Amino acid sequence: MELKKIKLHGFKSFEKQTEFEINKGLTGIVGPNGCGKSNVLDSLQWVMGETSYKNLRGSEMDDVIFSGTDTSPSRNFAEVSVIMSETNNTSDESKASGDEYEIKRRIERNSGSKYYINSIEKRAKDVQLFFADNSLGPHSISIVKQGQINQIIESKPNERRKILEEAAGISGLHHRKHEAILKLNATRLNIERLADIISVVGTEMSSLKRQANQAEKFKAIASQIRDYEKELLKIDWHSIEAKRKELDQNIKDIQDNVKNIKNEIGSLEFENKDLGDFMKPIRQEYENLIDDLQQKRSNELNLKNELQYTIEKITTASKQVDQILIDLDREKINLTDQESQLKDLD
């Protein structure tokens, strides 16, 4: 992998967009102290995924954003892009397609960083692995700062091993090995959870079977109750209807008698107004009949009230029967669902 170009915008001392062409051979960046030469090296580390602001000589990560001068206002973002080119063929599918790759990192103040490979947003880990697979990275041997050569010479064997692994392009394997171990542990946990779930499902299956048996018993009992209530309603209705007809006939007979007596009284009064003594017992009988009629009417009212109460009772019982039928339908649905669950569990 070959570095072709570095583009900086708002990074540290580079307020405006700046590009560095890296040609074949040796390319040097020279200038007086404080002109920003070290910031170019910092930008390479930063775009390769550096997460420590201390390694970038700052007190926080937002310090990489141009902070402004007496003549220029501060920026709200910083952006660094590098153009990398393939120097040989590769079959690594994790890399972007094409011979050239533009890797970009952008940070906005108080918002964190975003990474892109060929304008497609990626995770920081993806970018770090991309560089690690190509023997590059923010801490690779490809980037050597002042005083770092002595550190390499005086480093311990483990540290030298890391440097050699980065140079050989196999440091990314450690990240993948770590991820594989994490996935393996997660799979083991899932297997243990699956065993617990199987045990719970077995317990639930037994419970569902008991519930299904209870539902069958309830269904049979509810059917018997419905039949008994239907018979009871038929008996009550027929009895009340017979009483009502009998009462109506009695009232009709009394009304006919009263009408006949009134006719007789009218006839007698019309024929002989002087027969007061003769009319007295007749009047008495008439009054008695009137009293009897009132009593019958009172009885009729009571019977009608009783009939209304019975009708309301029948209506209530009918509603209860309808509710029982609804409950039975719901229980049938629940039973069907439980049987379906049992079949699925079997």
Tab-separated table of C-alpha atoms in Angstrom:
chain	number	residue	atom	x	y	z
A	1	MET	CA	0.000	0.000	0.000
A	2	GLU	CA	1.421	3.393	-1.034
A	3	LEU	CA	0.579	6.854	0.331
A	4	LYS	CA	-0.322	9.218	-2.535
A	5	LYS	CA	-1.817	12.333	-0.947
A	6	ILE	CA	-2.644	13.935	2.411
A	7	LYS	CA	-5.511	16.464	2.664
A	8	LEU	CA	-6.042	18.549	5.806
A	9	HIS	CA	-8.819	21.018	6.575
A	10	GLY	CA	-9.218	22.683	9.973
A	11	PHE	CA	-6.731	20.267	11.579
A	12	LYS	CA	-4.572	21.948	14.229
A	13	SER	CA	-2.650	24.766	12.503
A	14	PHE	CA	-4.086	24.044	9.030
A	15	GLU	CA	-7.050	26.423	8.947
A	16	LYS	CA	-7.671	26.198	5.203
A	17	GLN	CA	-7.751	23.072	3.082
A	18	THR	CA	-4.200	21.944	2.405
A	19	GLU	CA	-2.952	19.080	0.250
A	20	PHE	CA	0.404	17.312	0.220
A	21	GLU	CA	1.297	15.289	-2.863
A	22	ILE	CA	3.504	12.313	-1.990
A	23	ASN	CA	5.452	11.350	-5.098
A	24	LYS	CA	7.529	8.242	-5.681
A	25	GLY	CA	10.913	8.304	-4.080
A	26	LEU	CA	11.737	10.497	-1.089
A	27	THR	CA	9.389	13.344	-0.173
A	28	GLY	CA	10.410	15.807	2.513
A	29	ILE	CA	8.477	18.546	4.286
A	30	VAL	CA	10.738	21.326	5.528
A	31	GLY	CA	10.143	24.594	7.278
A	32	PRO	CA	10.973	26.635	10.371
A	33	ASN	CA	10.030	25.563	13.870
A	34	GLY	CA	6.311	26.014	14.586
A	35	CYS	CA	5.169	25.944	10.954
A	36	GLY	CA	3.221	22.693	11.479
A	37	LYS	CA	5.536	19.897	10.298
A	38	SER	CA	4.746	17.747	13.350
A	39	ASN	CA	1.043	18.407	12.821
A	40	VAL	CA	1.267	16.605	9.464
A	41	LEU	CA	2.599	13.520	11.247
A	42	ASP	CA	-0.130	13.913	13.892
A	43	SER	CA	-2.740	14.042	11.128
A	44	LEU	CA	-1.506	10.697	9.774
A	45	GLN	CA	-1.794	9.107	13.210
A	46	TRP	CA	-5.216	10.664	13.728
A	47	VAL	CA	-6.713	9.514	10.405
A	48	MET	CA	-5.388	5.993	11.054
A	49	GLY	CA	-7.526	5.776	14.197
A	50	GLU	CA	-5.509	7.282	17.049
A	51	THR	CA	-7.796	7.527	20.102
A	52	SER	CA	-5.414	9.082	22.642
A	53	TYR	CA	-5.341	12.869	22.578
A	54	LYS	CA	-2.100	12.726	24.598
A	55	ASN	CA	-0.318	11.033	21.681
A	56	LEU	CA	-1.497	13.968	19.570
A	57	ARG	CA	-0.062	16.465	22.050
A	58	GLY	CA	-3.443	17.726	23.241
A	59	SER	CA	-5.518	17.909	26.422
A	60	GLU	CA	-8.661	16.583	24.699
A	61	MET	CA	-9.595	15.255	21.279
A	62	ASP	CA	-11.294	18.524	20.254
A	63	ASP	CA	-7.844	20.152	20.450
A	64	VAL	CA	-7.124	18.830	16.938
A	65	ILE	CA	-9.679	21.375	15.623
A	66	PHE	CA	-8.212	24.725	14.546
A	67	SER	CA	-8.580	26.974	17.598
A	68	GLY	CA	-8.259	30.298	15.791
A	69	THR	CA	-5.745	33.145	15.763
A	70	ASP	CA	-5.846	36.897	16.070
A	71	THR	CA	-6.786	37.143	12.412
A	72	SER	CA	-8.745	33.922	11.831
A	73	PRO	CA	-11.774	32.574	13.732
A	74	SER	CA	-11.786	29.068	15.162
A	75	ARG	CA	-13.271	26.163	13.248
A	76	ASN	CA	-16.073	23.845	14.352
A	77	PHE	CA	-14.642	20.800	12.600
A	78	ALA	CA	-11.422	19.172	11.462
A	79	GLU	CA	-10.970	16.768	8.581
A	80	VAL	CA	-8.045	14.680	7.358
A	81	SER	CA	-8.023	12.453	4.268
A	82	VAL	CA	-5.300	10.214	2.879
A	83	ILE	CA	-5.228	8.687	-0.592
A	84	MET	CA	-3.720	5.193	-0.587
A	85	SER	CA	-2.867	3.144	-3.674
A	86	GLU	CA	-2.447	-0.604	-4.095
A	87	THR	CA	1.104	-1.620	-4.947
A	88	ASN	CA	0.130	-5.258	-5.630
A	89	ASN	CA	-2.990	-7.363	-6.195
A	90	THR	CA	-4.992	-8.411	-3.181
A	91	SER	CA	-8.004	-10.636	-2.636
A	92	ASP	CA	-8.969	-9.119	0.708
A	93	GLU	CA	-12.760	-8.627	0.453
A	94	SER	CA	-12.870	-6.339	3.509
A	95	LYS	CA	-11.125	-3.566	1.569
A	96	ALA	CA	-12.948	-1.108	-0.632
A	97	SER	CA	-13.096	-1.905	-4.305
A	98	GLY	CA	-10.712	-0.171	-6.704
A	99	ASP	CA	-6.970	0.508	-6.896
A	100	GLU	CA	-7.110	3.674	-4.774
A	101	TYR	CA	-8.706	4.240	-1.378
A	102	GLU	CA	-9.581	7.526	0.270
A	103	ILE	CA	-9.692	7.169	4.040
A	104	LYS	CA	-11.175	10.163	5.831
A	105	ARG	CA	-11.749	11.081	9.453
A	106	ARG	CA	-13.906	14.044	10.421
A	107	ILE	CA	-14.535	15.466	13.873
A	108	GLU	CA	-17.027	18.140	14.881
A	109	ARG	CA	-16.673	20.027	18.110
A	110	ASN	CA	-18.418	18.196	20.997
A	111	SER	CA	-19.777	15.581	18.560
A	112	GLY	CA	-17.057	12.943	18.170
A	113	SER	CA	-15.440	11.488	15.051
A	114	LYS	CA	-16.715	9.761	11.926
A	115	TYR	CA	-14.689	7.577	9.567
A	116	TYR	CA	-15.104	7.018	5.835
A	117	ILE	CA	-13.518	4.702	3.261
A	118	ASN	CA	-14.238	5.856	-0.292
A	119	SER	CA	-17.076	8.087	1.050
A	120	ILE	CA	-18.771	5.133	2.827
A	121	GLU	CA	-19.094	5.611	6.578
A	122	LYS	CA	-17.225	2.968	8.576
A	123	ARG	CA	-16.518	2.104	12.191
A	124	ALA	CA	-13.231	3.155	13.792
A	125	LYS	CA	-12.395	-0.545	14.149
A	126	ASP	CA	-12.861	-1.067	10.384
A	127	VAL	CA	-10.407	1.718	9.574
A	128	GLN	CA	-7.888	0.497	12.146
A	129	LEU	CA	-8.062	-3.051	10.713
A	130	PHE	CA	-7.706	-1.675	7.178
A	131	PHE	CA	-4.399	-0.040	8.084
A	132	ALA	CA	-3.278	-2.950	10.296
A	133	ASP	CA	-3.742	-5.392	7.401
A	134	ASN	CA	-1.439	-3.178	5.345
A	135	SER	CA	1.299	-2.932	8.003
A	136	LEU	CA	0.160	0.586	8.911
A	137	GLY	CA	-1.450	2.229	11.889
A	138	PRO	CA	-1.103	5.109	14.354
A	139	HIS	CA	1.561	3.195	16.307
A	140	SER	CA	3.138	1.215	13.483
A	141	ILE	CA	6.808	1.253	12.600
A	142	SER	CA	5.874	3.250	9.492
A	143	ILE	CA	5.512	6.362	11.668
A	144	VAL	CA	8.684	7.156	13.613
A	145	LYS	CA	8.825	10.298	15.724
A	146	GLN	CA	11.803	11.975	17.351
A	147	GLY	CA	13.320	9.799	20.053
A	148	GLN	CA	11.343	6.750	18.964
A	149	ILE	CA	14.331	4.937	17.429
A	150	ASN	CA	16.032	4.761	20.809
A	151	GLN	CA	12.771	3.460	22.301
A	152	ILE	CA	12.670	0.690	19.664
A	153	ILE	CA	16.278	-0.282	20.339
A	154	GLU	CA	15.740	-0.292	24.107
A	155	SER	CA	12.262	-1.864	23.968
A	156	LYS	CA	11.440	-5.194	25.581
A	157	PRO	CA	10.995	-8.381	23.506
A	158	ASN	CA	7.180	-8.209	23.717
A	159	GLU	CA	7.204	-4.639	22.457
A	160	ARG	CA	9.584	-5.544	19.616
A	161	ARG	CA	7.291	-8.434	18.726
A	162	LYS	CA	4.363	-6.014	18.360
A	163	ILE	CA	6.489	-3.796	16.113
A	164	LEU	CA	7.477	-6.751	13.927
A	165	GLU	CA	3.850	-7.946	13.726
A	166	GLU	CA	2.736	-4.505	12.578
A	167	ALA	CA	5.530	-4.421	10.018
A	168	ALA	CA	4.519	-7.881	8.767
A	169	GLY	CA	0.856	-6.852	8.509
A	170	ILE	CA	-0.449	-9.480	10.936
A	171	SER	CA	-1.382	-7.249	13.871
A	172	GLY	CA	-4.943	-7.185	12.565
A	173	LEU	CA	-5.150	-10.917	13.208
A	174	HIS	CA	-5.010	-10.303	16.959
A	175	HIS	CA	-8.090	-8.080	16.720
A	176	ARG	CA	-9.908	-10.730	14.699
A	177	LYS	CA	-8.808	-13.450	17.136
A	178	HIS	CA	-10.168	-11.382	20.027
A	179	GLU	CA	-13.474	-10.887	18.201
A	180	ALA	CA	-13.669	-14.613	17.404
A	181	ILE	CA	-13.121	-15.476	21.086
A	182	LEU	CA	-15.859	-13.031	22.098
A	183	LYS	CA	-18.249	-14.569	19.551
A	184	LEU	CA	-17.334	-18.082	20.756
A	185	ASN	CA	-18.057	-17.122	24.370
A	186	ALA	CA	-21.344	-15.541	23.309
A	187	THR	CA	-22.263	-18.750	21.454
A	188	ARG	CA	-21.534	-20.819	24.548
A	189	LEU	CA	-23.743	-18.555	26.626
A	190	ASN	CA	-26.499	-18.890	24.021
A	191	ILE	CA	-26.221	-22.694	24.181
A	192	GLU	CA	-26.537	-22.589	27.974
A	193	ARG	CA	-29.545	-20.292	27.697
A	194	LEU	CA	-31.066	-22.627	25.107
A	195	ALA	CA	-30.787	-25.547	27.534
A	196	ASP	CA	-32.552	-23.469	30.198
A	197	ILE	CA	-35.260	-22.538	27.696
A	198	ILE	CA	-35.779	-26.207	26.768
A	199	SER	CA	-36.216	-27.045	30.448
A	200	VAL	CA	-38.713	-24.209	30.922
A	201	VAL	CA	-40.603	-25.244	27.776
A	202	GLY	CA	-40.897	-28.799	29.111
A	203	THR	CA	-42.411	-27.483	32.333
A	204	GLU	CA	-44.777	-25.225	30.387
A	205	MET	CA	-45.788	-28.170	28.193
A	206	SER	CA	-46.913	-30.151	31.235
A	207	SER	CA	-48.809	-27.128	32.514
A	208	LEU	CA	-50.493	-26.625	29.138
A	209	LYS	CA	-51.586	-30.266	29.064
A	210	ARG	CA	-53.188	-29.882	32.493
A	211	GLN	CA	-54.891	-26.684	31.367
A	212	ALA	CA	-56.180	-28.435	28.245
A	213	ASN	CA	-57.717	-31.224	30.353
A	214	GLN	CA	-59.318	-28.657	32.647
A	215	ALA	CA	-60.674	-26.797	29.624
A	216	GLU	CA	-62.302	-29.990	28.325
A	217	LYS	CA	-63.958	-30.596	31.691
A	218	PHE	CA	-65.139	-26.998	31.836
A	219	LYS	CA	-66.539	-27.308	28.328
A	220	ALA	CA	-68.606	-30.382	29.271
A	221	ILE	CA	-69.907	-28.824	32.507
A	222	ALA	CA	-70.793	-25.565	30.748
A	223	SER	CA	-72.754	-27.515	28.128
A	224	GLN	CA	-74.764	-29.274	30.852
A	225	ILE	CA	-75.483	-25.977	32.621
A	226	ARG	CA	-76.699	-24.452	29.374
A	227	ASP	CA	-79.097	-27.362	28.769
A	228	TYR	CA	-80.482	-27.169	32.323
A	229	GLU	CA	-81.051	-23.419	32.081
A	230	LYS	CA	-82.879	-23.799	28.775
A	231	GLU	CA	-85.256	-26.366	30.296
A	232	LEU	CA	-85.802	-24.191	33.363
A	233	LEU	CA	-86.644	-21.161	31.239
A	234	LYS	CA	-89.129	-23.192	29.197
A	235	ILE	CA	-90.918	-24.424	32.352
A	236	ASP	CA	-91.144	-20.934	33.922
A	237	TRP	CA	-92.397	-19.378	30.714
A	238	HIS	CA	-95.148	-21.933	30.125
A	239	SER	CA	-96.376	-21.681	33.733
A	240	ILE	CA	-96.521	-17.887	33.697
A	241	GLU	CA	-98.188	-17.812	30.307
A	242	ALA	CA	-100.939	-20.181	31.516
A	243	LYS	CA	-101.565	-18.045	34.626
A	244	ARG	CA	-101.732	-14.889	32.536
A	245	LYS	CA	-104.319	-16.406	30.181
A	246	GLU	CA	-106.415	-17.622	33.123
A	247	LEU	CA	-106.326	-14.184	34.743
A	248	ASP	CA	-107.288	-12.458	31.499
A	249	GLN	CA	-110.295	-14.760	31.176
A	250	ASN	CA	-111.387	-14.045	34.781
A	251	ILE	CA	-111.165	-10.324	34.231
A	252	LYS	CA	-113.138	-10.604	31.032
A	253	ASP	CA	-115.849	-12.591	32.811
A	254	ILE	CA	-116.079	-10.027	35.612
A	255	GLN	CA	-116.232	-7.167	33.145
A	256	ASP	CA	-119.049	-8.948	31.306
A	257	ASN	CA	-120.934	-9.437	34.606
A	258	VAL	CA	-120.494	-5.789	35.541
A	259	LYS	CA	-121.723	-4.746	32.154
A	260	ASN	CA	-124.802	-6.957	32.466
A	261	ILE	CA	-125.548	-5.635	35.959
A	262	LYS	CA	-125.203	-2.063	34.765
A	263	ASN	CA	-127.635	-2.827	31.989
A	264	GLU	CA	-130.073	-4.403	34.452
A	265	ILE	CA	-129.770	-1.464	36.852
A	266	GLY	CA	-130.320	0.992	34.076
A	267	SER	CA	-133.333	-0.958	32.894
A	268	LEU	CA	-134.857	-1.164	36.365
A	269	GLU	CA	-134.230	2.483	37.151
A	270	PHE	CA	-135.745	3.449	33.862
A	271	GLU	CA	-138.826	1.263	34.420
A	272	ASN	CA	-139.537	2.083	38.027
A	273	LYS	CA	-137.759	4.813	39.890
A	274	ASP	CA	-139.844	4.188	43.010
A	275	LEU	CA	-138.458	0.738	43.675
A	276	GLY	CA	-135.704	2.024	45.973
A	277	ASP	CA	-136.028	-0.795	48.463
A	278	PHE	CA	-135.919	-3.293	45.618
A	279	MET	CA	-132.837	-1.603	44.197
A	280	LYS	CA	-130.952	-1.466	47.496
A	281	PRO	CA	-129.803	-5.102	47.517
A	282	ILE	CA	-129.096	-4.840	43.844
A	283	ARG	CA	-126.967	-1.751	44.479
A	284	GLN	CA	-125.264	-3.570	47.308
A	285	GLU	CA	-124.556	-6.464	44.997
A	286	TYR	CA	-123.302	-4.004	42.432
A	287	GLU	CA	-120.956	-2.394	44.956
A	288	ASN	CA	-119.780	-5.813	46.006
A	289	LEU	CA	-119.132	-6.654	42.406
A	290	ILE	CA	-117.280	-3.362	42.008
A	291	ASP	CA	-115.162	-4.198	45.069
A	292	ASP	CA	-114.596	-7.647	43.685
A	293	LEU	CA	-113.609	-6.123	40.351
A	294	GLN	CA	-111.132	-3.767	42.053
A	295	GLN	CA	-109.709	-6.700	43.952
A	296	LYS	CA	-109.407	-8.628	40.710
A	297	ARG	CA	-107.728	-5.639	39.086
A	298	SER	CA	-105.352	-5.397	42.021
A	299	ASN	CA	-104.616	-9.076	41.617
A	300	GLU	CA	-104.193	-8.494	37.918
A	301	LEU	CA	-101.674	-5.698	38.620
A	302	ASN	CA	-99.776	-7.903	41.035
A	303	LEU	CA	-99.763	-10.710	38.536
A	304	LYS	CA	-98.582	-8.337	35.814
A	305	ASN	CA	-95.773	-7.151	38.097
A	306	GLU	CA	-94.907	-10.756	38.791
A	307	LEU	CA	-95.058	-11.425	35.065
A	308	GLN	CA	-92.760	-8.425	34.365
A	309	TYR	CA	-90.330	-9.607	37.050
A	310	THR	CA	-90.364	-13.091	35.551
A	311	ILE	CA	-89.806	-11.686	32.060
A	312	GLU	CA	-86.851	-9.630	33.358
A	313	LYS	CA	-85.547	-12.736	35.057
A	314	ILE	CA	-85.884	-14.635	31.780
A	315	THR	CA	-84.117	-11.796	29.938
A	316	THR	CA	-81.291	-11.790	32.486
A	317	ALA	CA	-81.016	-15.550	32.265
A	318	SER	CA	-80.969	-15.300	28.473
A	319	LYS	CA	-78.143	-12.762	28.661
A	320	GLN	CA	-76.286	-15.059	31.023
A	321	VAL	CA	-76.754	-17.901	28.550
A	322	ASP	CA	-75.423	-15.658	25.762
A	323	GLN	CA	-72.448	-14.689	27.952
A	324	ILE	CA	-71.836	-18.358	28.706
A	325	LEU	CA	-71.912	-19.079	24.966
A	326	ILE	CA	-69.427	-16.230	24.399
A	327	ASP	CA	-67.213	-17.578	27.195
A	328	LEU	CA	-67.449	-21.051	25.665
A	329	ASP	CA	-66.404	-19.681	22.274
A	330	ARG	CA	-63.478	-17.896	23.908
A	331	GLU	CA	-62.519	-21.076	25.753
A	332	LYS	CA	-62.734	-22.963	22.439
A	333	ILE	CA	-60.325	-20.421	20.901
A	334	ASN	CA	-58.004	-20.687	23.923
A	335	LEU	CA	-58.213	-24.471	23.721
A	336	THR	CA	-57.390	-24.362	20.003
A	337	ASP	CA	-54.402	-22.067	20.735
A	338	GLN	CA	-53.222	-24.369	23.506
A	339	GLU	CA	-53.587	-27.421	21.269
A	340	SER	CA	-51.595	-25.575	18.593
A	341	GLN	CA	-48.922	-24.765	21.156
A	342	LEU	CA	-48.833	-28.407	22.221
A	343	LYS	CA	-48.419	-29.508	18.624
A	344	ASP	CA	-45.607	-26.970	18.129
A	345	LEU	CA	-43.908	-28.129	21.293
A	346	ASP	CA	-44.271	-31.776	20.277
